[in-house]
């Protein structure tokens, strides 16, 4: 984490329990980020918090440290059973739940807390058994949490801390009824610590906070724009049939890269994956229908450098923390301006810098004004130089429907409403021009 991203507030200026302080020391943290510096004094004093900050600014560490300290300084309820968690942390996606669990194990390594994570898509019986064996801090996604709750695998009567992470995303994904169901099964707000974090504190999020928290203090940490200061943002005005040549040309022009390419549909992801593999770029697809075990495996391969490119739908836009993502490419501009912010927030995390490149194409150019209005700045949009438009042989594409049936029918070259994913460009290998749906 770069020094410019930190404040003058030191972690050792807080009176953390020695076990918590040891975990902080293990991570190498010395100085707080702005969101940590503002929320920790209040949360450690027992004040409920509704916090807003950009992605990658240390929100997870803030609520984990506050939770650990609260549990260590406030005895568990009398006659608490081993399957009654003392802290509940709810995340909207499996990836985010996994990341919180990983960070909790590291920061809480010197405590004896039993930290469990439950989420859909994998290890159903094992997760259930983990809860039955005992849990102090329960991290999970709404669906799996409610599933086990209704089976009486655990209950929330002894809960002392409730954390909601990415609260705005809970609304976007339709989880808000599930969240209210869970929170209403915990003790009253005045009997527990409530911590809510979100990239945006919209009216509906703040309404949720005041409904289920004890007079929370709002903390907002943001720069003059909604996008990270260290992200170099650029756009290229392209025809649909130039998108694949431009993508390949850009990747070839980067000295080193760990890139995430965002698309709006699973079908576009299939097509792009085929061209990347066929042109020498090890890639994989992250979308909603990828099984959890494979999803975690490919994220690890991407983190370890075995894959140079991850092609993702918006399921990956929030909650992922992958070190050193150098480039985010919006192959398709998102329909929702907020998703633009969360997509490009996958780079320039924890004080580093990065590049966000957006294709302003025939199909999605109409989204640009809303994005610029939302981030309160104009994107630098130009025509791509001819040298960036690579020679792409349409026959170089690996067919997903032949090699990987689980990826669906992405190889269909039918037309369909004029939304194309490319092939050829400016007379170079133009076969297939404009025939692949995005």
mmCIF file of C-alpha atoms in Angstrom, residues 130-420:
data_model
loop_
_atom_site.group_PDB
_atom_site.id
_atom_site.type_symbol
_atom_site.label_atom_id
_atom_site.label_comp_id
_atom_site.label_asym_id
_atom_site.label_seq_id
_atom_site.Cartn_x
_atom_site.Cartn_y
_atom_site.Cartn_z
ATOM 1 C CA UNK A 130 -18.531 -26.612 10.439
ATOM 2 C CA UNK A 131 -21.448 -24.732 11.959
ATOM 3 C CA UNK A 132 -22.530 -27.699 14.038
ATOM 4 C CA UNK A 133 -18.957 -28.085 15.321
ATOM 5 C CA UNK A 134 -18.988 -24.501 16.567
ATOM 6 C CA UNK A 135 -18.822 -20.952 15.230
ATOM 7 C CA UNK A 136 -17.920 -17.580 16.718
ATOM 8 C CA UNK A 137 -17.804 -15.444 13.584
ATOM 9 C CA UNK A 138 -20.117 -16.425 10.740
ATOM 10 C CA UNK A 139 -19.466 -15.005 7.263
ATOM 11 C CA UNK A 140 -21.824 -15.821 4.446
ATOM 12 C CA UNK A 141 -24.099 -15.031 1.555
ATOM 13 C CA UNK A 142 -27.821 -14.565 2.217
ATOM 14 C CA UNK A 143 -29.128 -17.706 0.533
ATOM 15 C CA UNK A 144 -26.877 -20.205 2.285
ATOM 16 C CA UNK A 145 -27.208 -18.388 5.615
ATOM 17 C CA UNK A 146 -30.996 -18.574 5.494
ATOM 18 C CA UNK A 147 -30.925 -22.192 4.322
ATOM 19 C CA UNK A 148 -28.960 -23.345 7.377
ATOM 20 C CA UNK A 149 -30.899 -21.015 9.674
ATOM 21 C CA UNK A 150 -34.250 -22.480 8.679
ATOM 22 C CA UNK A 151 -32.844 -25.961 9.263
ATOM 23 C CA UNK A 152 -31.880 -24.788 12.764
ATOM 24 C CA UNK A 153 -28.209 -25.552 12.160
ATOM 25 C CA UNK A 154 -27.493 -22.302 14.020
ATOM 26 C CA UNK A 155 -29.418 -19.368 15.439
ATOM 27 C CA UNK A 156 -28.685 -15.682 15.952
ATOM 28 C CA UNK A 157 -29.880 -15.133 19.512
ATOM 29 C CA UNK A 158 -26.356 -14.601 20.876
ATOM 30 C CA UNK A 159 -25.192 -12.231 18.118
ATOM 31 C CA UNK A 160 -23.132 -9.285 19.395
ATOM 32 C CA UNK A 161 -21.966 -7.813 16.071
ATOM 33 C CA UNK A 162 -23.759 -7.558 12.724
ATOM 34 C CA UNK A 163 -21.835 -6.492 9.612
ATOM 35 C CA UNK A 164 -23.355 -5.820 6.198
ATOM 36 C CA UNK A 165 -20.780 -5.413 3.442
ATOM 37 C CA UNK A 166 -21.579 -3.971 -0.008
ATOM 38 C CA UNK A 167 -25.055 -3.076 1.227
ATOM 39 C CA UNK A 168 -26.015 -1.351 -2.017
ATOM 40 C CA UNK A 169 -25.240 -4.550 -3.905
ATOM 41 C CA UNK A 170 -27.679 -6.402 -1.647
ATOM 42 C CA UNK A 171 -30.435 -4.286 -3.139
ATOM 43 C CA UNK A 172 -29.142 -4.718 -6.694
ATOM 44 C CA UNK A 173 -29.157 -8.512 -6.373
ATOM 45 C CA UNK A 174 -32.572 -8.663 -4.728
ATOM 46 C CA UNK A 175 -31.331 -9.815 -1.314
ATOM 47 C CA UNK A 176 -32.880 -7.116 0.814
ATOM 48 C CA UNK A 177 -35.788 -9.250 2.084
ATOM 49 C CA UNK A 178 -33.280 -11.943 3.059
ATOM 50 C CA UNK A 179 -31.149 -9.388 4.898
ATOM 51 C CA UNK A 180 -34.115 -8.101 6.867
ATOM 52 C CA UNK A 181 -35.130 -11.682 7.668
ATOM 53 C CA UNK A 182 -31.712 -12.394 9.184
ATOM 54 C CA UNK A 183 -31.292 -9.120 11.053
ATOM 55 C CA UNK A 184 -34.713 -9.428 12.683
ATOM 56 C CA UNK A 185 -33.562 -12.733 14.219
ATOM 57 C CA UNK A 186 -30.658 -11.026 15.990
ATOM 58 C CA UNK A 187 -30.936 -9.141 19.306
ATOM 59 C CA UNK A 188 -32.241 -5.532 19.220
ATOM 60 C CA UNK A 189 -29.889 -2.903 17.737
ATOM 61 C CA UNK A 190 -29.055 -1.427 21.174
ATOM 62 C CA UNK A 191 -27.765 -4.841 22.300
ATOM 63 C CA UNK A 192 -25.266 -5.324 19.489
ATOM 64 C CA UNK A 193 -22.723 -3.431 17.381
ATOM 65 C CA UNK A 194 -23.867 -2.692 13.837
ATOM 66 C CA UNK A 195 -21.454 -1.980 11.000
ATOM 67 C CA UNK A 196 -22.586 -1.331 7.443
ATOM 68 C CA UNK A 197 -20.248 -0.621 4.553
ATOM 69 C CA UNK A 198 -21.143 0.264 1.008
ATOM 70 C CA UNK A 199 -19.645 1.852 -2.070
ATOM 71 C CA UNK A 200 -22.590 4.245 -2.071
ATOM 72 C CA UNK A 201 -24.916 5.340 0.720
ATOM 73 C CA UNK A 202 -28.085 5.791 -1.279
ATOM 74 C CA UNK A 203 -31.433 6.644 0.276
ATOM 75 C CA UNK A 204 -32.477 2.996 0.404
ATOM 76 C CA UNK A 205 -29.200 1.978 2.064
ATOM 77 C CA UNK A 206 -29.414 4.680 4.733
ATOM 78 C CA UNK A 207 -33.060 3.754 5.326
ATOM 79 C CA UNK A 208 -31.944 0.172 5.975
ATOM 80 C CA UNK A 209 -29.269 1.453 8.345
ATOM 81 C CA UNK A 210 -31.639 3.504 10.465
ATOM 82 C CA UNK A 211 -34.207 0.709 10.482
ATOM 83 C CA UNK A 212 -31.868 -1.965 11.828
ATOM 84 C CA UNK A 213 -29.026 -0.088 13.544
ATOM 85 C CA UNK A 214 -28.637 1.963 16.702
ATOM 86 C CA UNK A 215 -28.401 5.583 15.536
ATOM 87 C CA UNK A 216 -25.478 4.904 13.176
ATOM 88 C CA UNK A 217 -22.900 7.550 12.356
ATOM 89 C CA UNK A 218 -22.416 8.077 8.633
ATOM 90 C CA UNK A 219 -18.817 8.132 7.488
ATOM 91 C CA UNK A 220 -18.076 9.055 3.879
ATOM 92 C CA UNK A 221 -14.569 8.897 2.501
ATOM 93 C CA UNK A 222 -14.277 9.757 -1.151
ATOM 94 C CA UNK A 223 -12.269 11.909 -3.516
ATOM 95 C CA UNK A 224 -13.723 14.605 -5.735
ATOM 96 C CA UNK A 225 -14.792 11.900 -8.173
ATOM 97 C CA UNK A 226 -16.351 8.509 -7.662
ATOM 98 C CA UNK A 227 -13.471 6.759 -9.421
ATOM 99 C CA UNK A 228 -10.083 6.047 -7.918
ATOM 100 C CA UNK A 229 -7.570 8.829 -8.417
ATOM 101 C CA UNK A 230 -4.851 6.472 -9.622
ATOM 102 C CA UNK A 231 -6.839 4.935 -12.470
ATOM 103 C CA UNK A 232 -5.900 6.258 -15.896
ATOM 104 C CA UNK A 233 -9.191 6.225 -17.808
ATOM 105 C CA UNK A 234 -9.409 6.212 -21.588
ATOM 106 C CA UNK A 235 -11.978 5.323 -24.230
ATOM 107 C CA UNK A 236 -11.774 4.260 -27.856
ATOM 108 C CA UNK A 237 -14.572 4.932 -30.337
ATOM 109 C CA UNK A 238 -14.853 1.716 -32.311
ATOM 110 C CA UNK A 239 -17.136 -0.082 -34.713
ATOM 111 C CA UNK A 240 -18.480 -3.390 -33.478
ATOM 112 C CA UNK A 241 -16.310 -5.329 -35.930
ATOM 113 C CA UNK A 242 -13.179 -3.580 -34.633
ATOM 114 C CA UNK A 243 -13.575 -4.650 -31.023
ATOM 115 C CA UNK A 244 -11.790 -7.999 -31.261
ATOM 116 C CA UNK A 245 -8.851 -6.586 -33.294
ATOM 117 C CA UNK A 246 -8.535 -3.708 -30.818
ATOM 118 C CA UNK A 247 -8.633 -6.026 -27.813
ATOM 119 C CA UNK A 248 -5.942 -8.295 -29.254
ATOM 120 C CA UNK A 249 -3.868 -5.290 -30.322
ATOM 121 C CA UNK A 250 -4.068 -3.708 -26.879
ATOM 122 C CA UNK A 251 -3.044 -6.885 -25.101
ATOM 123 C CA UNK A 252 -0.098 -7.291 -27.464
ATOM 124 C CA UNK A 253 0.962 -3.703 -26.767
ATOM 125 C CA UNK A 254 1.138 -4.120 -22.985
ATOM 126 C CA UNK A 255 4.598 -4.935 -21.622
ATOM 127 C CA UNK A 256 3.179 -7.012 -18.794
ATOM 128 C CA UNK A 257 -0.414 -7.349 -17.819
ATOM 129 C CA UNK A 258 -2.968 -8.976 -15.611
ATOM 130 C CA UNK A 259 -6.163 -7.838 -17.282
ATOM 131 C CA UNK A 260 -9.878 -8.208 -16.615
ATOM 132 C CA UNK A 261 -12.109 -7.806 -19.672
ATOM 133 C CA UNK A 262 -15.704 -6.943 -18.761
ATOM 134 C CA UNK A 263 -18.648 -7.808 -20.982
ATOM 135 C CA UNK A 264 -22.398 -7.497 -20.594
ATOM 136 C CA UNK A 265 -23.395 -11.014 -21.624
ATOM 137 C CA UNK A 266 -22.209 -14.553 -21.185
ATOM 138 C CA UNK A 267 -22.333 -15.051 -24.936
ATOM 139 C CA UNK A 268 -19.863 -12.231 -25.546
ATOM 140 C CA UNK A 269 -17.580 -13.778 -22.921
ATOM 141 C CA UNK A 270 -17.589 -17.096 -24.796
ATOM 142 C CA UNK A 271 -16.667 -15.448 -28.093
ATOM 143 C CA UNK A 272 -13.902 -13.305 -26.619
ATOM 144 C CA UNK A 273 -12.448 -16.255 -24.719
ATOM 145 C CA UNK A 274 -12.205 -18.158 -27.997
ATOM 146 C CA UNK A 275 -10.294 -15.386 -29.755
ATOM 147 C CA UNK A 276 -7.963 -14.845 -26.797
ATOM 148 C CA UNK A 277 -7.064 -18.528 -26.533
ATOM 149 C CA UNK A 278 -6.683 -18.755 -30.292
ATOM 150 C CA UNK A 279 -4.260 -15.832 -30.329
ATOM 151 C CA UNK A 280 -1.956 -16.864 -27.516
ATOM 152 C CA UNK A 281 -3.523 -15.264 -24.448
ATOM 153 C CA UNK A 282 -4.283 -17.776 -21.658
ATOM 154 C CA UNK A 283 -7.735 -16.770 -20.449
ATOM 155 C CA UNK A 284 -10.757 -17.984 -18.573
ATOM 156 C CA UNK A 285 -14.365 -16.917 -18.103
ATOM 157 C CA UNK A 286 -15.907 -15.790 -14.823
ATOM 158 C CA UNK A 287 -19.695 -15.677 -15.034
ATOM 159 C CA UNK A 288 -22.673 -16.678 -12.962
ATOM 160 C CA UNK A 289 -22.896 -20.246 -14.248
ATOM 161 C CA UNK A 290 -19.297 -21.217 -13.431
ATOM 162 C CA UNK A 291 -19.374 -23.719 -10.523
ATOM 163 C CA UNK A 292 -17.940 -22.381 -7.280
ATOM 164 C CA UNK A 293 -15.060 -24.854 -7.083
ATOM 165 C CA UNK A 294 -13.931 -23.963 -10.599
ATOM 166 C CA UNK A 295 -14.495 -20.269 -9.923
ATOM 167 C CA UNK A 296 -12.132 -20.274 -6.944
ATOM 168 C CA UNK A 297 -9.598 -22.326 -8.894
ATOM 169 C CA UNK A 298 -9.510 -19.966 -11.865
ATOM 170 C CA UNK A 299 -9.272 -16.919 -9.592
ATOM 171 C CA UNK A 300 -6.231 -18.504 -7.965
ATOM 172 C CA UNK A 301 -4.698 -19.241 -11.382
ATOM 173 C CA UNK A 302 -5.312 -15.627 -12.402
ATOM 174 C CA UNK A 303 -3.800 -14.350 -9.162
ATOM 175 C CA UNK A 304 -0.792 -16.657 -9.580
ATOM 176 C CA UNK A 305 -0.187 -15.506 -13.152
ATOM 177 C CA UNK A 306 -1.107 -18.752 -14.926
ATOM 178 C CA UNK A 307 -3.892 -16.842 -16.695
ATOM 179 C CA UNK A 308 -3.130 -13.428 -18.130
ATOM 180 C CA UNK A 309 -6.716 -12.434 -18.875
ATOM 181 C CA UNK A 310 -10.007 -12.932 -17.071
ATOM 182 C CA UNK A 311 -13.164 -12.384 -19.121
ATOM 183 C CA UNK A 312 -15.952 -11.474 -16.731
ATOM 184 C CA UNK A 313 -19.562 -10.482 -16.535
ATOM 185 C CA UNK A 314 -20.646 -8.149 -13.749
ATOM 186 C CA UNK A 315 -20.732 -11.001 -11.245
ATOM 187 C CA UNK A 316 -17.023 -10.153 -10.825
ATOM 188 C CA UNK A 317 -17.358 -6.388 -10.658
ATOM 189 C CA UNK A 318 -17.703 -6.192 -6.894
ATOM 190 C CA UNK A 319 -16.142 -7.925 -3.981
ATOM 191 C CA UNK A 320 -13.081 -9.349 -5.698
ATOM 192 C CA UNK A 321 -9.705 -8.329 -4.375
ATOM 193 C CA UNK A 322 -6.994 -9.495 -6.748
ATOM 194 C CA UNK A 323 -3.562 -8.009 -6.299
ATOM 195 C CA UNK A 324 -1.874 -6.155 -9.132
ATOM 196 C CA UNK A 325 -4.596 -6.102 -11.780
ATOM 197 C CA UNK A 326 -2.901 -3.807 -14.277
ATOM 198 C CA UNK A 327 -5.724 -3.234 -16.743
ATOM 199 C CA UNK A 328 -9.495 -3.275 -16.770
ATOM 200 C CA UNK A 329 -11.014 -3.267 -20.251
ATOM 201 C CA UNK A 330 -14.688 -2.497 -20.696
ATOM 202 C CA UNK A 331 -15.217 -4.439 -23.904
ATOM 203 C CA UNK A 332 -18.887 -3.497 -23.485
ATOM 204 C CA UNK A 333 -19.839 -0.328 -21.639
ATOM 205 C CA UNK A 334 -22.163 -1.281 -18.768
ATOM 206 C CA UNK A 335 -25.797 -0.252 -18.888
ATOM 207 C CA UNK A 336 -25.618 0.889 -15.251
ATOM 208 C CA UNK A 337 -23.219 3.762 -14.539
ATOM 209 C CA UNK A 338 -22.504 2.455 -11.025
ATOM 210 C CA UNK A 339 -21.229 -0.785 -12.537
ATOM 211 C CA UNK A 340 -18.607 1.228 -14.434
ATOM 212 C CA UNK A 341 -17.172 2.456 -11.131
ATOM 213 C CA UNK A 342 -17.119 -1.008 -9.624
ATOM 214 C CA UNK A 343 -15.610 -2.577 -12.714
ATOM 215 C CA UNK A 344 -12.677 -0.204 -12.979
ATOM 216 C CA UNK A 345 -12.218 -0.446 -9.217
ATOM 217 C CA UNK A 346 -10.695 -3.900 -9.780
ATOM 218 C CA UNK A 347 -7.459 -2.089 -10.687
ATOM 219 C CA UNK A 348 -5.526 0.562 -8.737
ATOM 220 C CA UNK A 349 -6.383 -1.084 -5.450
ATOM 221 C CA UNK A 350 -4.685 -0.422 -2.126
ATOM 222 C CA UNK A 351 -2.879 2.673 -3.380
ATOM 223 C CA UNK A 352 -1.399 1.264 -6.585
ATOM 224 C CA UNK A 353 -2.215 2.608 -10.038
ATOM 225 C CA UNK A 354 -3.817 1.057 -13.095
ATOM 226 C CA UNK A 355 -5.462 1.581 -16.472
ATOM 227 C CA UNK A 356 -9.144 1.407 -17.421
ATOM 228 C CA UNK A 357 -9.868 1.293 -21.134
ATOM 229 C CA UNK A 358 -13.427 1.408 -22.456
ATOM 230 C CA UNK A 359 -14.680 0.509 -25.909
ATOM 231 C CA UNK A 360 -17.329 3.012 -26.984
ATOM 232 C CA UNK A 361 -18.985 0.927 -29.683
ATOM 233 C CA UNK A 362 -22.109 1.064 -31.823
ATOM 234 C CA UNK A 363 -24.105 -1.104 -29.437
ATOM 235 C CA UNK A 364 -23.310 0.540 -26.098
ATOM 236 C CA UNK A 365 -22.142 4.100 -26.852
ATOM 237 C CA UNK A 366 -25.460 5.424 -25.524
ATOM 238 C CA UNK A 367 -24.315 4.464 -22.001
ATOM 239 C CA UNK A 368 -21.379 6.918 -22.076
ATOM 240 C CA UNK A 369 -23.256 10.140 -21.136
ATOM 241 C CA UNK A 370 -24.782 8.512 -18.050
ATOM 242 C CA UNK A 371 -21.375 7.172 -16.984
ATOM 243 C CA UNK A 372 -19.717 10.589 -17.398
ATOM 244 C CA UNK A 373 -22.528 12.259 -15.474
ATOM 245 C CA UNK A 374 -22.211 9.731 -12.665
ATOM 246 C CA UNK A 375 -18.428 10.011 -12.272
ATOM 247 C CA UNK A 376 -18.585 13.791 -12.850
ATOM 248 C CA UNK A 377 -15.882 13.839 -15.470
ATOM 249 C CA UNK A 378 -15.465 13.390 -19.199
ATOM 250 C CA UNK A 379 -13.646 10.348 -20.492
ATOM 251 C CA UNK A 380 -10.840 10.912 -22.956
ATOM 252 C CA UNK A 381 -12.367 9.172 -25.986
ATOM 253 C CA UNK A 382 -10.429 8.966 -29.261
ATOM 254 C CA UNK A 383 -10.273 6.822 -32.372
ATOM 255 C CA UNK A 384 -7.837 3.926 -31.921
ATOM 256 C CA UNK A 385 -4.573 4.300 -33.852
ATOM 257 C CA UNK A 386 -4.358 1.869 -36.758
ATOM 258 C CA UNK A 387 -1.380 0.073 -35.230
ATOM 259 C CA UNK A 388 -3.556 -1.074 -32.320
ATOM 260 C CA UNK A 389 -5.981 -2.879 -34.641
ATOM 261 C CA UNK A 390 -4.397 -6.303 -34.861
ATOM 262 C CA UNK A 391 -4.562 -8.749 -37.735
ATOM 263 C CA UNK A 392 -7.047 -11.343 -36.509
ATOM 264 C CA UNK A 393 -7.791 -14.428 -38.552
ATOM 265 C CA UNK A 394 -11.405 -15.433 -37.863
ATOM 266 C CA UNK A 395 -10.239 -19.041 -37.989
ATOM 267 C CA UNK A 396 -8.020 -18.397 -34.959
ATOM 268 C CA UNK A 397 -11.012 -18.501 -32.669
ATOM 269 C CA UNK A 398 -11.336 -21.520 -30.383
ATOM 270 C CA UNK A 399 -14.921 -22.725 -30.496
ATOM 271 C CA UNK A 400 -16.329 -22.961 -27.003
ATOM 272 C CA UNK A 401 -19.248 -25.134 -28.016
ATOM 273 C CA UNK A 402 -16.867 -27.756 -29.394
ATOM 274 C CA UNK A 403 -14.220 -27.733 -26.692
ATOM 275 C CA UNK A 404 -16.102 -26.657 -23.574
ATOM 276 C CA UNK A 405 -19.817 -27.483 -23.711
ATOM 277 C CA UNK A 406 -20.379 -25.934 -20.246
ATOM 278 C CA UNK A 407 -19.765 -22.515 -21.772
ATOM 279 C CA UNK A 408 -22.965 -22.758 -23.772
ATOM 280 C CA UNK A 409 -23.669 -21.686 -27.332
ATOM 281 C CA UNK A 410 -21.274 -18.748 -27.514
ATOM 282 C CA UNK A 411 -20.051 -19.899 -30.920
ATOM 283 C CA UNK A 412 -23.266 -19.154 -32.742
ATOM 284 C CA UNK A 413 -22.421 -16.604 -35.383
ATOM 285 C CA UNK A 414 -25.997 -15.506 -35.912
ATOM 286 C CA UNK A 415 -26.850 -11.850 -36.162
ATOM 287 C CA UNK A 416 -29.435 -10.577 -33.747
ATOM 288 C CA UNK A 417 -30.225 -6.933 -33.084
ATOM 289 C CA UNK A 418 -26.917 -5.715 -34.454
ATOM 290 C CA UNK A 419 -24.903 -6.309 -31.262
ATOM 291 C CA UNK A 420 -21.615 -7.742 -32.388
#
